[in-house]
Every structure is written in C-alpha cells, then in structure tokens.
Amino acid sequence: MKELQNEIIDYAIDLFKDYPHLITQDFIKKLTKSTRLLHHSYLKGAIKQAYFLAQKSKINQDLITVVMNIYNKKRLLHEDSFFLLHCFEVALRSTLAIGIYNNLGEQWYLNGNFPKTLNKHKDKGLNTWELFDNFSFGDLIYILDKHINIFENTFKSKKYDKNELLPAYSHIALINKIDQIRKARNYIYHNRPTKIKFKKDLAILLLRMGYNLTKALASKKTLYTHDE
C-alpha cells in the first residue's frame, strides 16, 4: 500500500529529475519527517520555489535547507495574515456591539433583525459583549447588512488618514468586501493558503473604524523581540 507522505516525496523527485545530485538520501529522510509536521500545500509550494531556484543555478546549500527556508517565509506570511484578520474581526465585533447597543438600547436583542444564533444565547443572562462573542463572522456580516443605517457613516463618510482621503464603501460594496475577508479568514484560520486579495481593504476598513494598524504591527514586532 502506498503511504500518503510518498505523494510529496515523489513530487519532489519528479520535479528535480534533471537535478538528481540534489535529491540525496538525507533530503528524502528529512523531507519525509517534514511531511508529518508541516502543511502539505505550503511544503509543496516551497519545493516548487526551490526548483525554480535550481533552474537559475541559485542553490548553494543542501536542498532541504533551501526548502525549509522558503517554507518558513511562507509560514511567517501566514502568521502575519492571521494577525491582521484577528485585529479586523475583533474590531468589527466590538464596533457592531457598541453601535447596536447605543442605538437600539439595552434590550436590542428583542429586535427581529439578528441571526438565529442569538436565539441560543439570549436567555442565558449574557451581557451584550458576551452575546456578540457568540456570533460567527458570517453573523457579524448579517448584522451589519441588516443595520447598515447605524454604521453607514463609519464606512462611507469622508474620512482622512494622514491627510489622505480614505476610500468610501457603499452598502453593497462594504458587505461584499467584508465577505471576501471572511472567505480569506476561513482559509487562513484552517492553515490553508489562499489567493484571495484582502489586506488592502482590511487595512482601510480598520482605519475607518479608528484602528491604528501601524501601531498594532509595531507592538507585535516589539513583543516578539522581547520574547526572544
């Protein structure tokens, strides 16, 4: 019976068939171990990028080192995307919670335009923050869509960042962009690569909610430095 990890091993051997000197026993051994520990798609992507380097005669280390260096760069990019999406989801959840409470009152949940998720939790004695913690990302989009009149000014009005006018979002454009971010989030939160472009709009939407992403990123780098 063919073992699953051999799919990646065979992929590498076939790809580097014109560079057999790079496919050493040490490479096979370490790559086999890596298949049990790393994400298959990112690993295959790293092998493919290493192949492109081989074509340009730019491999001056053993192949497994080159592949792992590329993989780690992909992992760091993934972590950055995860961080950005975390910042966005938290900001959106808090913005919606405050907007709904302040405009509809303490018993806002008696209004009918909320996701069915609310029915499972509204009688548990939870406060507004806790109720919103139970909403999925899709639920948040539903709430924004149904109560756009409360939040339209946040995302559509004239607003500047460092003397630069920020793009405005109409109701439909806003929902579509945030849903695109949701789809990218689902890939990234499940450790899957995605080709969905979302970072530019995510940064703009955060600025419109008053979130200073530059400071957040600087804090993240400082924290990592201190941890080291």
XYZ file of C-alpha atoms in Angstrom:
228
model
C 0.000 0.000 0.000
C 1.306 3.418 -0.940
C 1.926 5.693 2.012
C 0.481 9.210 1.929
C 3.766 11.017 2.579
C 5.214 9.450 -0.571
C 2.978 11.731 -2.642
C 5.132 14.703 -1.604
C 8.377 12.743 -1.833
C 7.512 11.581 -5.366
C 6.526 15.145 -6.278
C 9.974 16.404 -5.260
C 11.844 13.571 -7.002
C 9.908 14.083 -10.229
C 10.328 17.860 -10.133
C 14.087 17.616 -9.624
C 14.665 14.778 -12.093
C 17.093 16.988 -14.034
C 18.989 17.763 -10.813
C 19.469 14.290 -9.292
C 22.502 15.420 -7.272
C 20.157 17.481 -5.102
C 17.926 14.537 -4.170
C 20.132 12.926 -1.545
C 19.146 10.282 0.995
C 19.424 12.924 3.692
C 16.965 15.112 1.762
C 14.481 12.225 1.415
C 14.808 11.344 5.101
C 14.280 14.908 6.334
C 11.521 15.667 3.832
C 9.692 12.502 4.909
C 9.811 13.690 8.517
C 8.619 17.137 7.452
C 5.510 15.697 5.782
C 4.335 14.618 9.243
C 4.886 18.031 10.802
C 4.267 20.715 8.182
C 1.386 21.831 5.984
C 1.341 19.812 2.758
C 0.375 22.688 0.464
C 2.967 25.125 1.800
C 5.571 22.365 1.721
C 4.868 21.541 -1.921
C 4.922 25.252 -2.701
C 8.339 25.562 -1.081
C 9.636 22.589 -3.089
C 8.363 24.195 -6.279
C 10.047 27.521 -5.484
C 13.284 25.684 -4.725
C 13.008 24.057 -8.154
C 12.813 27.489 -9.781
C 15.993 28.436 -7.923
C 17.667 25.271 -9.194
C 16.763 26.250 -12.750
C 18.593 29.527 -12.200
C 21.560 27.774 -10.569
C 20.887 29.650 -7.333
C 21.018 26.736 -4.917
C 24.252 26.869 -2.943
C 23.033 24.917 0.101
C 21.641 21.449 0.567
C 18.140 21.221 -0.866
C 16.302 20.538 2.400
C 17.740 23.737 3.900
C 16.566 25.747 0.910
C 13.094 24.198 1.056
C 12.782 24.835 4.811
C 13.915 28.450 4.461
C 11.236 29.054 1.834
C 8.642 27.219 3.933
C 9.436 29.355 6.983
C 8.993 32.545 4.964
C 5.569 31.279 3.872
C 4.734 30.450 7.477
C 5.647 33.960 8.632
C 3.458 35.475 5.929
C 0.642 33.210 7.072
C 1.132 34.337 10.677
C 1.001 37.984 9.588
C -2.266 37.333 7.747
C -3.662 35.572 10.818
C -2.753 38.577 12.969
C -4.379 41.052 10.567
C -7.569 39.003 10.428
C -7.657 38.731 14.214
C -7.373 42.523 14.524
C -10.127 43.039 11.972
C -12.588 40.540 13.411
C -12.185 41.873 16.950
C -12.584 45.487 15.781
C -15.668 44.671 13.700
C -17.272 42.680 16.539
C -16.702 45.469 19.066
C -17.796 48.217 16.667
C -21.049 46.392 15.931
C -21.725 45.593 19.599
C -21.355 49.234 20.657
C -23.307 50.571 17.677
C -26.205 48.174 18.196
C -26.408 48.731 21.965
C -26.108 52.514 21.769
C -28.714 52.850 19.020
C -31.239 50.121 19.874
C -30.940 50.123 23.644
C -30.223 47.612 26.382
C -32.757 45.126 25.029
C -31.570 45.357 21.439
C -31.865 41.580 21.115
C -35.675 41.852 21.075
C -35.357 43.383 17.611
C -36.055 40.729 14.972
C -33.185 41.518 12.583
C -30.499 39.338 14.122
C -29.008 35.939 13.255
C -30.631 32.756 14.568
C -27.515 32.239 16.689
C -28.963 34.811 19.092
C -31.888 32.528 19.965
C -29.488 30.007 21.524
C -27.954 32.538 23.910
C -30.276 35.496 24.601
C -31.937 33.818 27.610
C -28.678 32.807 29.313
C -28.203 36.090 31.167
C -25.285 37.159 28.973
C -24.408 40.815 28.516
C -24.026 42.455 25.097
C -20.291 41.765 24.855
C -20.839 38.093 25.652
C -23.730 37.772 23.224
C -21.629 39.226 20.431
C -18.807 36.830 21.291
C -21.122 34.012 20.211
C -21.730 35.422 16.734
C -19.774 33.918 13.840
C -18.050 36.125 11.284
C -20.978 35.418 8.952
C -23.371 36.536 11.700
C -21.487 39.822 12.008
C -21.897 40.447 8.285
C -25.623 39.697 8.605
C -25.955 42.221 11.458
C -24.053 44.875 9.537
C -26.201 44.288 6.463
C -29.496 44.479 8.365
C -28.473 47.528 10.416
C -26.416 49.415 7.855
C -28.192 52.668 8.771
C -26.345 52.626 12.102
C -22.895 52.045 10.587
C -23.118 53.674 7.166
C -21.406 56.833 8.368
C -18.425 54.833 9.662
C -17.684 53.259 6.309
C -18.986 55.809 3.795
C -18.400 59.303 5.163
C -15.436 61.456 4.202
C -12.502 60.456 6.375
C -8.772 61.075 6.197
C -5.693 59.240 7.370
C -2.502 61.315 7.441
C -4.112 63.892 5.120
C -5.074 61.158 2.647
C -8.734 60.652 1.805
C -9.803 57.088 2.557
C -11.922 55.174 0.031
C -15.630 55.072 0.870
C -17.764 51.921 0.762
C -21.365 51.788 -0.366
C -23.679 49.318 1.370
C -23.242 46.573 -1.257
C -19.509 47.160 -1.705
C -18.978 47.034 2.062
C -20.799 43.741 2.518
C -19.020 42.194 -0.472
C -15.571 43.275 0.739
C -16.107 42.020 4.269
C -17.476 38.742 2.939
C -14.313 38.436 0.848
C -12.289 38.946 4.025
C -14.416 36.268 5.715
C -13.605 33.775 2.969
C -9.877 34.519 3.250
C -10.169 34.165 7.032
C -11.695 30.714 6.706
C -8.759 29.546 4.609
C -6.092 31.095 6.814
C -7.658 30.084 10.149
C -7.605 26.495 8.887
C -3.943 26.838 7.870
C -4.685 26.786 4.165
C -3.104 29.073 1.544
C -5.405 31.467 -0.270
C -5.169 33.613 -3.385
C -7.906 35.952 -2.132
C -6.676 39.553 -2.017
C -7.909 41.150 1.193
C -5.160 43.058 3.017
C -5.618 46.450 1.352
C -9.358 46.637 2.043
C -8.863 45.190 5.512
C -6.409 47.966 6.373
C -8.739 50.663 5.003
C -11.763 49.289 6.871
C -9.740 49.179 10.095
C -8.753 52.818 9.611
C -12.396 53.693 9.090
C -13.204 52.046 12.417
C -10.425 54.090 14.039
C -7.924 51.238 14.372
C -4.241 52.144 14.076
C -2.844 49.078 12.361
C 0.664 50.556 12.134
C 0.909 50.785 15.924
C -0.527 47.287 16.330
C 2.066 45.831 13.961
C 4.852 47.720 15.749
C 3.645 46.324 19.091
C 3.607 42.814 17.638
C 7.235 43.126 16.492
C 8.274 44.560 19.865
C 6.578 41.695 21.704
C 8.344 39.080 19.567
C 11.688 40.817 20.139
C 11.184 40.791 23.911
C 10.140 37.137 23.862
C 13.368 36.224 22.098
